XYZ file of C-alpha atoms in Angstrom:
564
model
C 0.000 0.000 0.000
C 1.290 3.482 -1.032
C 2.002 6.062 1.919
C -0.128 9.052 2.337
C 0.908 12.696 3.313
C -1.374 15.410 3.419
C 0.449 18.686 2.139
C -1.551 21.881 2.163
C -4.515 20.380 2.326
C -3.602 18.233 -0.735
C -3.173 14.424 -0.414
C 0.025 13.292 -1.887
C 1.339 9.925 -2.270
C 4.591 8.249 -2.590
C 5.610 4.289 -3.138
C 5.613 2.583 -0.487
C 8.965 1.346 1.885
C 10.910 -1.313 2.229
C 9.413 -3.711 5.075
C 9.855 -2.352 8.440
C 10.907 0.342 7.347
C 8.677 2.109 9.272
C 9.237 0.720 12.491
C 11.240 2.796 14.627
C 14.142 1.424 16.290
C 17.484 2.630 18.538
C 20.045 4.406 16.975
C 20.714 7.833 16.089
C 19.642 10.798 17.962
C 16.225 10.693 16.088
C 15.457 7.397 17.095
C 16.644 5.263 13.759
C 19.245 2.384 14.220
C 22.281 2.279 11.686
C 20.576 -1.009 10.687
C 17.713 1.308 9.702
C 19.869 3.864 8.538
C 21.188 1.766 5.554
C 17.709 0.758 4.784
C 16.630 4.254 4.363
C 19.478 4.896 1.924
C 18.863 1.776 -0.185
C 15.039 3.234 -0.558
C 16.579 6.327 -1.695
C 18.313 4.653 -4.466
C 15.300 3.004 -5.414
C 13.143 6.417 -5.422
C 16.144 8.084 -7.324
C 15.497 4.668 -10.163
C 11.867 6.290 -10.468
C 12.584 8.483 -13.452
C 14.520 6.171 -15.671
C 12.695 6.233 -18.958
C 11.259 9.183 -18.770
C 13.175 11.728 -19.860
C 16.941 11.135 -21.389
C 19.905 9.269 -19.025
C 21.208 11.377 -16.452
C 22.453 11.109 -13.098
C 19.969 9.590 -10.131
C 19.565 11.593 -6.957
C 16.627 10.894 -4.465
C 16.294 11.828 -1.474
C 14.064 10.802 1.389
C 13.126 12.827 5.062
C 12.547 11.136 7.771
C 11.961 11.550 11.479
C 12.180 8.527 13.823
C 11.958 6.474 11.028
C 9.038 7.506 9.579
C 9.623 9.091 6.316
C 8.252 12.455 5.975
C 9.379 13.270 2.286
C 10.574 12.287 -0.875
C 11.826 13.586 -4.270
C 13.758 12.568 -7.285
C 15.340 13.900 -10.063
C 13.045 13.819 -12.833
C 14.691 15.488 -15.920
C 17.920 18.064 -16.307
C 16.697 21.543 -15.765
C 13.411 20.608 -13.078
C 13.194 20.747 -9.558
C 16.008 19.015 -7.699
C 15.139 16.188 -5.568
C 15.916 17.905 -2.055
C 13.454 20.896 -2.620
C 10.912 18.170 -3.791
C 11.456 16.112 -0.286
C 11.430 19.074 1.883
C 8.592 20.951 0.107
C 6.369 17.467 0.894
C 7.974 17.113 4.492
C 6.906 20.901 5.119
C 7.050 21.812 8.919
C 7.970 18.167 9.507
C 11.340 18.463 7.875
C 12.871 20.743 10.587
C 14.957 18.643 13.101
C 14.687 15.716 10.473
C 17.913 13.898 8.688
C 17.937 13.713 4.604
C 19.339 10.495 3.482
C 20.477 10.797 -0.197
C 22.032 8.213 -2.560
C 24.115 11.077 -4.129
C 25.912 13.733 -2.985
C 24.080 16.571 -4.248
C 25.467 18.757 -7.585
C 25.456 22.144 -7.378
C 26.056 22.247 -11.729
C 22.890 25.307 -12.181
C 25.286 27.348 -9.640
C 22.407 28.327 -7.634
C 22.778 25.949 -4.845
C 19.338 25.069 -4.600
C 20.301 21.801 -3.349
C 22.224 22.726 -0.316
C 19.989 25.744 0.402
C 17.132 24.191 0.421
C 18.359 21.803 3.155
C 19.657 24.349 5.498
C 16.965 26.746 5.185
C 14.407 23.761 5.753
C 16.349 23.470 9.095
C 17.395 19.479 8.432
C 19.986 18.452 11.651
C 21.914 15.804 9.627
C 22.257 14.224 6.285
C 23.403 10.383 6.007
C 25.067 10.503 1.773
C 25.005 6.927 0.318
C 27.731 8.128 -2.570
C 30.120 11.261 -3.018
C 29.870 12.628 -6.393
C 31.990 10.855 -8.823
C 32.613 13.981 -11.128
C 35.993 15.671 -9.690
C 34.625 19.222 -9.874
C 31.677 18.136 -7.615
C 32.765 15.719 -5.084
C 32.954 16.860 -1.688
C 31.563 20.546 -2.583
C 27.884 20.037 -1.154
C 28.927 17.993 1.480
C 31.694 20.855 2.681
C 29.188 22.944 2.204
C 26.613 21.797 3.979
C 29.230 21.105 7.024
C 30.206 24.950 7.012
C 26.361 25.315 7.426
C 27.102 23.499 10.688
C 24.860 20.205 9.226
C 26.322 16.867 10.362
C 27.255 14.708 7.071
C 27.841 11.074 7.219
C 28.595 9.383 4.401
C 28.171 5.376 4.221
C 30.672 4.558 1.596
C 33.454 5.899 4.017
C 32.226 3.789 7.046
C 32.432 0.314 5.592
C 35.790 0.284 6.516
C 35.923 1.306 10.087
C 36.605 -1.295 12.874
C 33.797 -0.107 15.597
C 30.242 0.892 15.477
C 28.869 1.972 18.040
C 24.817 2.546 18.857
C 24.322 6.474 18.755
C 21.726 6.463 21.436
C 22.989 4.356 23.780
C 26.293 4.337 22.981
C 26.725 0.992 23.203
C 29.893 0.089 21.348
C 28.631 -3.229 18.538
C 30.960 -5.270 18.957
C 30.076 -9.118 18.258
C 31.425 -11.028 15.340
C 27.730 -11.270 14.488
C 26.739 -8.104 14.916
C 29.594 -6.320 13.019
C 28.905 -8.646 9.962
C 25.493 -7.998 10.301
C 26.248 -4.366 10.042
C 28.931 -4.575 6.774
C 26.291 -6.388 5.059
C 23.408 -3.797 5.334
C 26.038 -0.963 4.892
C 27.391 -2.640 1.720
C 24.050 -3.401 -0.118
C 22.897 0.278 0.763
C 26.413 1.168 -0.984
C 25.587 -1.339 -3.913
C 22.245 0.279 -4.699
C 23.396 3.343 -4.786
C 26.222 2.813 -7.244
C 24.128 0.626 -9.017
C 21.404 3.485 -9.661
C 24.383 5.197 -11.154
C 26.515 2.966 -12.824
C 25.917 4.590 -16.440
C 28.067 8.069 -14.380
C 30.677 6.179 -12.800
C 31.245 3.876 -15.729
C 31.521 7.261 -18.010
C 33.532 9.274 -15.632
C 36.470 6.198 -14.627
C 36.206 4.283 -18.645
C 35.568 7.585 -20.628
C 33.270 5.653 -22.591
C 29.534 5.714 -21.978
C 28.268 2.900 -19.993
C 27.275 -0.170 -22.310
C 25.079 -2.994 -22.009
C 25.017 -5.727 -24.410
C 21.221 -7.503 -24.910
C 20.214 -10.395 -26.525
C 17.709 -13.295 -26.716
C 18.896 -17.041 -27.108
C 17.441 -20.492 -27.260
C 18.589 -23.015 -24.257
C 20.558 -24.313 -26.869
C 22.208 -20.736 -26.968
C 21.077 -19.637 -30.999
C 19.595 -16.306 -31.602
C 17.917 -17.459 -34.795
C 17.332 -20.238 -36.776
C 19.332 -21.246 -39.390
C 17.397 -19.655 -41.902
C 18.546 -16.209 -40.378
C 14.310 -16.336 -38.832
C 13.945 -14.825 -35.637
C 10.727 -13.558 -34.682
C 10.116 -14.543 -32.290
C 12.998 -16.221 -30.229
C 11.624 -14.613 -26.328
C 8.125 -14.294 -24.849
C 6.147 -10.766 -25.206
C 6.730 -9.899 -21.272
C 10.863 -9.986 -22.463
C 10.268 -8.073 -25.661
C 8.330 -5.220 -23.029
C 11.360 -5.801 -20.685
C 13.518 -4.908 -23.538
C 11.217 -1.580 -24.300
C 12.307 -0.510 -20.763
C 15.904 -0.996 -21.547
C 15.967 1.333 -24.468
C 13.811 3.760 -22.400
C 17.190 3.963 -20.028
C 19.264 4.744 -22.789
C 20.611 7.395 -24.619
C 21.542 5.005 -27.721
C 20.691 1.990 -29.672
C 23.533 0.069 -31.303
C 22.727 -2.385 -34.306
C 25.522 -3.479 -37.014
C 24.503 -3.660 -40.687
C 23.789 -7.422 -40.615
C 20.940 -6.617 -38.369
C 19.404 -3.780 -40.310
C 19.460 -5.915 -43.230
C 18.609 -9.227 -41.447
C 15.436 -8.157 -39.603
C 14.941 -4.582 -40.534
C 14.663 -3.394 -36.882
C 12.350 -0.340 -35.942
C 14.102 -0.051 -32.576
C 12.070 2.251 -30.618
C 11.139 2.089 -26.690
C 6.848 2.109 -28.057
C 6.184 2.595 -24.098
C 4.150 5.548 -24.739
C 5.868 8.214 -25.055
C 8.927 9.067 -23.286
C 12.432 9.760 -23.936
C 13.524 7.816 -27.167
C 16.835 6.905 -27.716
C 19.067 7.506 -31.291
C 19.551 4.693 -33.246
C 23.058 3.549 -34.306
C 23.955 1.352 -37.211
C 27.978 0.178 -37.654
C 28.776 -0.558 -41.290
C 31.750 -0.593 -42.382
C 31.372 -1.430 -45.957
C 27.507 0.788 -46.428
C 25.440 -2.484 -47.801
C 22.367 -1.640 -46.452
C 18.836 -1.284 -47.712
C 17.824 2.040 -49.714
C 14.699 1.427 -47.326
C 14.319 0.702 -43.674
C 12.637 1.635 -40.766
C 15.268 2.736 -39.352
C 15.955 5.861 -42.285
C 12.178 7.022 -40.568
C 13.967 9.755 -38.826
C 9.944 10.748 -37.694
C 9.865 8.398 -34.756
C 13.664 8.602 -33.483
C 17.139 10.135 -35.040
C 19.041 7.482 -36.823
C 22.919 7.605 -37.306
C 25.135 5.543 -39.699
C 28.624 4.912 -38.628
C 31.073 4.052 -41.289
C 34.693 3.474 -42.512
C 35.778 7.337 -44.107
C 34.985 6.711 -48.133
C 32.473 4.058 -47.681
C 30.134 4.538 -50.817
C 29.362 8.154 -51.247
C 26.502 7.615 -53.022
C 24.919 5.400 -50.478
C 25.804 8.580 -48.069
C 23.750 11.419 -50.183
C 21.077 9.393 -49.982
C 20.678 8.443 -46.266
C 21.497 12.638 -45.748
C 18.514 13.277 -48.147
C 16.742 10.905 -45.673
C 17.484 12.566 -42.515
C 20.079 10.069 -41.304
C 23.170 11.416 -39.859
C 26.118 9.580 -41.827
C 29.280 9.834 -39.315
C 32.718 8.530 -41.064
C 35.614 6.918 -39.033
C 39.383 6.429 -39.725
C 38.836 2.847 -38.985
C 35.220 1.867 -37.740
C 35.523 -0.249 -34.517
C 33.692 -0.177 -31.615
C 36.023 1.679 -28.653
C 36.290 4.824 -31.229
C 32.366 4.743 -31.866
C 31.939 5.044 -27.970
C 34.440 7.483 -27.535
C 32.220 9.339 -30.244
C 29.498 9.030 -28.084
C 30.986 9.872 -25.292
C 32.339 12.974 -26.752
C 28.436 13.421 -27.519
C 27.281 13.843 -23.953
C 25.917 9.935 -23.611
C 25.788 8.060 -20.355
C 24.320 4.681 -21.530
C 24.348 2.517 -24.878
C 22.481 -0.925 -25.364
C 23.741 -2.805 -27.249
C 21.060 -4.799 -30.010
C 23.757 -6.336 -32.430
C 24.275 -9.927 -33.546
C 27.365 -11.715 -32.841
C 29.827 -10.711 -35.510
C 30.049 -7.387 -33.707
C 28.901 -8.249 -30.346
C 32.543 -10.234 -30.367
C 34.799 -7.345 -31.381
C 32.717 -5.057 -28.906
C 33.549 -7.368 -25.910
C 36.728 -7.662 -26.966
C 37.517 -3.777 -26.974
C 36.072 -3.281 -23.546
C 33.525 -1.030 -24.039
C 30.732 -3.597 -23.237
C 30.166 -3.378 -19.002
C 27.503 -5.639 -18.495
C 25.234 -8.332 -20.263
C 21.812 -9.171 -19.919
C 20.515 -12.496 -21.414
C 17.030 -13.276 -22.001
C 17.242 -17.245 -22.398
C 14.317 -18.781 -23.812
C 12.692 -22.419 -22.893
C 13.040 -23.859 -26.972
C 15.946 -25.688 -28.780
C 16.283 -24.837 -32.307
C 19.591 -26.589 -33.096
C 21.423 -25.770 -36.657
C 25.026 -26.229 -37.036
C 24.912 -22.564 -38.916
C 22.422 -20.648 -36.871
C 23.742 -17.970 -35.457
C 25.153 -16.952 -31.871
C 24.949 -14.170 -29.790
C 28.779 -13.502 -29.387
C 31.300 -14.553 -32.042
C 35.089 -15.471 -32.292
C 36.641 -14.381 -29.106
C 39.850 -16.036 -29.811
C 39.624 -18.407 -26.859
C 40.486 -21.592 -26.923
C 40.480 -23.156 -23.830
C 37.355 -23.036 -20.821
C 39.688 -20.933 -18.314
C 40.155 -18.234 -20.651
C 36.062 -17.611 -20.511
C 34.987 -13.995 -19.367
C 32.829 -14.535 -15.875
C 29.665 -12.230 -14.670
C 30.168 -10.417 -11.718
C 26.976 -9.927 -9.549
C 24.716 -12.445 -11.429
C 21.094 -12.246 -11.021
C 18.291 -14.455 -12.576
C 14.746 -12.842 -12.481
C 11.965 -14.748 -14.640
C 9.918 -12.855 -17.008
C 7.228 -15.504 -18.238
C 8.448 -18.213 -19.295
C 11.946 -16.834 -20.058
C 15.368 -16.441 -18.105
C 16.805 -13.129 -17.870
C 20.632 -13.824 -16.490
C 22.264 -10.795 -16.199
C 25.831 -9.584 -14.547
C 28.458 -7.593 -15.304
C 31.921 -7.764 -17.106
C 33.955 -5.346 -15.329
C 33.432 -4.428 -11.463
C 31.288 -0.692 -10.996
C 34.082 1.870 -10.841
C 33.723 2.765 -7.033
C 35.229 6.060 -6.989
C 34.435 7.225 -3.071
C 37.649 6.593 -1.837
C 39.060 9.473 -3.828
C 38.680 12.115 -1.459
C 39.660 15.666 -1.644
C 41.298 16.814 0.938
C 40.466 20.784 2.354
C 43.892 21.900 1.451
C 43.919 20.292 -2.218
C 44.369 22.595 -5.251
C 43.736 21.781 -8.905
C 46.598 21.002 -10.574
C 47.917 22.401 -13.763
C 48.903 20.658 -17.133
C 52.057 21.323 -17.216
C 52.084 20.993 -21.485
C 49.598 23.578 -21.499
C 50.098 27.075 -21.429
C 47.616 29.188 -18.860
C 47.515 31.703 -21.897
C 46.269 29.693 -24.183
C 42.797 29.210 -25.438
C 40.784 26.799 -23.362
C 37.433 25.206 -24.960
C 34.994 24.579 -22.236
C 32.401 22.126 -22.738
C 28.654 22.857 -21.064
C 26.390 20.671 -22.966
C 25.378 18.620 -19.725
C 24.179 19.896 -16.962
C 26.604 18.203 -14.833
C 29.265 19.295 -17.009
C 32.366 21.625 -15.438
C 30.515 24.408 -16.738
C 27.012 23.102 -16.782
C 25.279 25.920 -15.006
C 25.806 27.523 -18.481
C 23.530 24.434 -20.274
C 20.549 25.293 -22.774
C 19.025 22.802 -20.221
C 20.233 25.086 -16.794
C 16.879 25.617 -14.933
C 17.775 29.417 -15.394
C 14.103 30.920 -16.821
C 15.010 33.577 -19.835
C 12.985 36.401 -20.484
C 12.961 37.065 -23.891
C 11.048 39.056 -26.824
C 8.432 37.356 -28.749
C 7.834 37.798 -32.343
C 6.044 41.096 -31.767
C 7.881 42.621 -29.172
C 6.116 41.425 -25.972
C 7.910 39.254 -22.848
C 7.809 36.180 -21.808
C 9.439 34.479 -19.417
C 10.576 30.968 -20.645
C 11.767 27.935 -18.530
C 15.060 27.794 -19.878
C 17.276 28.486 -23.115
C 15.955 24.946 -24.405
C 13.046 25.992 -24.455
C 13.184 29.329 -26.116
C 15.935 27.890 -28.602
C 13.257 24.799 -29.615
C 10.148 27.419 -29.773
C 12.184 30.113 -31.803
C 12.598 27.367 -34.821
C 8.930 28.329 -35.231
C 8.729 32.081 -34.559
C 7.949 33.558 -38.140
C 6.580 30.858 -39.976
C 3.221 31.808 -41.120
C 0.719 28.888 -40.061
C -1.519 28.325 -37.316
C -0.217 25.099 -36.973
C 3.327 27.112 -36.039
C 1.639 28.727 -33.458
C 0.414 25.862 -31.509
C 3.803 24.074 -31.506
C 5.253 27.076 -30.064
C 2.707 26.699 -27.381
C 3.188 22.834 -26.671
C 7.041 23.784 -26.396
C 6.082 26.627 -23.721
C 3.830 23.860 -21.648
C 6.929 21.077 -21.769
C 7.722 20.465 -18.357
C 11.591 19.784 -18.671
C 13.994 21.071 -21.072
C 14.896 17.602 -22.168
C 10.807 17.421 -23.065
C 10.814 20.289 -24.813
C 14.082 19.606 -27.127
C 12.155 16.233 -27.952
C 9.190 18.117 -28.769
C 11.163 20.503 -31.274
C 12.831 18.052 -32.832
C 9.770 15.552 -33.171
C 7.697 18.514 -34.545
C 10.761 19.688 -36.722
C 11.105 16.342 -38.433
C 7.178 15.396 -38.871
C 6.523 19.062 -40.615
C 9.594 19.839 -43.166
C 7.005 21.262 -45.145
C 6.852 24.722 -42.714
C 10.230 25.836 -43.670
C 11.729 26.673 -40.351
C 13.507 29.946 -39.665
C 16.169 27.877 -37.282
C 17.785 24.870 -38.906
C 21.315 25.252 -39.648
C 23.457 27.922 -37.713
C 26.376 30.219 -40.000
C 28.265 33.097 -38.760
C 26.055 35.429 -40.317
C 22.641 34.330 -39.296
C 20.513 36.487 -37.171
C 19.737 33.340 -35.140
C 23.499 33.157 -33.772
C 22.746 36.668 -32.527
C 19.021 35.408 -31.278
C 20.580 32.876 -29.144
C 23.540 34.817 -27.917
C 21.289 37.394 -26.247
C 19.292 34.364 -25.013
C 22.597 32.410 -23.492
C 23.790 36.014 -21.933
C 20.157 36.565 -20.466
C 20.404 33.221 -19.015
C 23.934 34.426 -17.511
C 22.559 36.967 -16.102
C 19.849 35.158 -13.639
C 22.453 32.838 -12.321
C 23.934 33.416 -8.745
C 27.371 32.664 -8.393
């Protein structure tokens, strides 16, 4: 049953906890036991989980109030550029938050450089926050926490307990001290710690690898073939793992296919949940033997890019452009420079869709972190049917690559094994200490010009982000203000400012109404592609276009409203 709080006069509800979660017990000064504790921190992990899908891959915070361990608030991150997840949990906790403890999976970012989510905490008047995870980026670990402890607000944070060698009972301060008891203890404090870099694997993967995080999917007959010999595979899992799958792409920012798949089953590769963040679609060809039609060259539903070798058919490249399809060449195509690409692109996670001629090299590279198999109850046999992972190069049983923190959950009447290939990059010992200084590149010379990057909103600079929370006031067409959410708003609207239709007009309103930036840029671009026949004043920037100047007064307005 799902908790109720009454806010305002307003009933407002929230999933509900973990068993006996509820109950208090003996612990810290607020009544909750570090048993308890851990418990509370695992549930924020799972509330920070809630928005995956829903708008495009970005970093999990939740964070949950509670008073004697009963939980008073929650929040979550639902989008870049909304409401941060502490002013969500202290806004529902209200009065009830003062005196209370946060307990947050993530150390909060301060990337809109407004502080919001520090403020919000202090001026709520919370005694103590319990972190689950210190930032992993290096220009935000440490800063809320050091902030919030020159607020005078206790921090604790859990990955940087597991080590110590005695606990002790903060009410009674009765030292834990059994064999038992201790081990007890490690294990609640290290799944708490595992949920919490699991929630966030995609942005520790990315920030330790330098590669976006990567999971490679497929579905296989017990007798481990992905098709029948024929090259027939529809279909080889059960509809509940095909919707499974749906929720996969949902949680990614990119859908990687090779050209034997596009020209094997002719893929549409779309999350069809409903609407939602939709991920791009990538297809690896080296050679550019494709189809002159697929579904995937519908750029309507979802952007489509072709990676190729630099050269590959020319011809074949005019015509995917013509189509909408972004043609991207490499020096040599392989799969560690297509997700440094992507990386380069702003992208935290990649599935990975492709049969086993390049599921093998992929592996092989290291850019694939974990694996989830959907095994299917039917034996299709065939000594040519295909595989989901080809030559490896191994040749004897030792040499095999082994899962790391397997887990089997059935979906129907199908297996879904699932584990990872490389450990999650736990970065939390790297600690800064007060006295610690950036240092300098030596190579580089502090006079020379430095290219800052501020596409993210969790980049270095991110504050500066079309998709900052800063709200722009800005002209309309015909002179009048309006105040609009953020640049990515205004930017997606503007491509419709001047184009004589009614139909123009309402688009500009629907972008207005989007409730993140990430919703609106999806709107644009949807609307964009579905109605080349308007003729849009914004598609292609020069140096000379009024639009450069448009959106430079924009970006400076947006400047302007941030607090440093």
């Amino acid at each position: 049953m799902s908790s109720l709080l009454s806010i305002g006069g307003v009933a407002l509800s929230f999933p509900p906890l973990a068993a006996g979660l509820r109950r208090p017990i003996c612990g810290s000064a607020n009544g909750v036991g570090a048993a308890q504790e851990a418990a509370i921190v695992r549930r924020a992990a799972e509330v920070a989980d809630l928005s995956a899908g829903h708008s495009a891959p970005h970093p999990n915070s939740g964070c949950l109030i509670a008073r004697g361990g009963d939980v008073v608030g929650q929040g979550f991150l639902y989008a870049q550029g909304t409401k941060c997840a502490e002013l969500q949990a202290v806004e529902m906790a209200g009065g009830l938050a003062r005196g209370a403890t946060a307990y947050l999976n993530l150390e909060p970012d301060d990337c809109y450089g407004d502080h919001t989510p520090v403020s919000s905490l202090v001026q709520a008047g919370i005694s103590r926050v319990v972190v689950g995870l210190r930032h992993p980026l290096k220009h935000l670990r440490g800063k809320a926490i050091k902030s919030l402890r020159s607020e005078g607000v206790p921090v604790d944070v859990l990955g940087e307990d597991l080590n110590g060698k005695v606990f002790e009972d903060k009410v009674t301060r009765r030292t834990i001290g059994s064999t038992k008891e201790r081990n007890g203890l490690y294990y609640l404090n290290a799944e708490a710690l595992k949920s919490c870099l699991v929630v966030n694997a995609p942005l520790l993967y990315r920030t330790a690898c330098h590669v976006p995080f990567s999971i490679l999917k497929y579905a296989m007959t017990l007798d481990g073939k992905i098709a029948a010999s024929s090259g027939h595979a529809s279909w080889v899992s059960s509809k509940l793992s095909r919707g499974r799958v749906f929720e996969l792409r949902g949680r990614s920012d990119a859908i990687v296919v090779g050209g034997n798949t596009v020209r094997r089953d002719d893929p549409q590769l779309t999350a069809r949940h409903g609407g939602g963040h939709v991920p791009v679609r990538i297809v690896m060809s080296q050679t550019l033997d494709l189809p002159e039609e697929a579904k995937l060259w519908n750029v309507f539903d979802a952007y489509t890019i072709v990676a190729t070798q630099r050269g590959a058919r020319k011809d074949v490249q005019k015509k995917l452009a013509k189509k909408g399809v972004e043609v991207v060449e490499f020096d040599i195509l392989n799969p560690k420079d297509v997700m440094e690409y992507c990386y380069d692109r702003g992208c935290l996670s990649i599935l990975w869709e492709c049969g086993g001629a390049l599921a093998a090299p992929a592996i092989s590279s290291g850019v694939i972190h974990k694996v989830c198999a959907f095994v299917a109850p039917k034996i299709i046999g065939g000594l040519n049917a295909p595989s989901p992972v080809g030559e490896l190069r191994m040749v004897q049983m030792s040499q095999a690559l082994n899962l790391i923190d397997v887990s089997y959950e059935q979906i129907g009447p199908d297996m879904l094994i699932s584990g990872f290939l490389q450990p999650i990059p736990d970065l939390s010992p790297v600690i800064p200490q007060a006295d610690e200084t950036s240092a300098l590149d030596p190579t580089v010379s502090p006079y020379d010009t430095k290219i800052i990057s501020f596409y993210k909103t969790w980049d270095l600079y991110g504050a500066l982000s079309n998709f900052s929370p800063h709200p722009v006031r800005m002209p309309d067409e015909d002179g009048t203000y309006f105040t609009w959410s953020s640049v990515e708003h205004y930017y997606q609207a503007h491509k419709f400012v001047g184009v004589e239709s009614p139909l123009a007009r309402d688009f500009i309103e629907q972008i207005k109404l989007a409730k993140s930036p990430e919703e609106a840029a999806r709107l644009g671009r949807k609307l964009q592609r579905e109605h080349p026949e308007l003729g849009f004043k914004v598609q292609i920037f020069d140096a000379s276009s009024l639009e450069v100047h448009a959106m430079f007064n924009c970006w400076l307005c947006s400047c302007r409203s941030i607090t440093t």
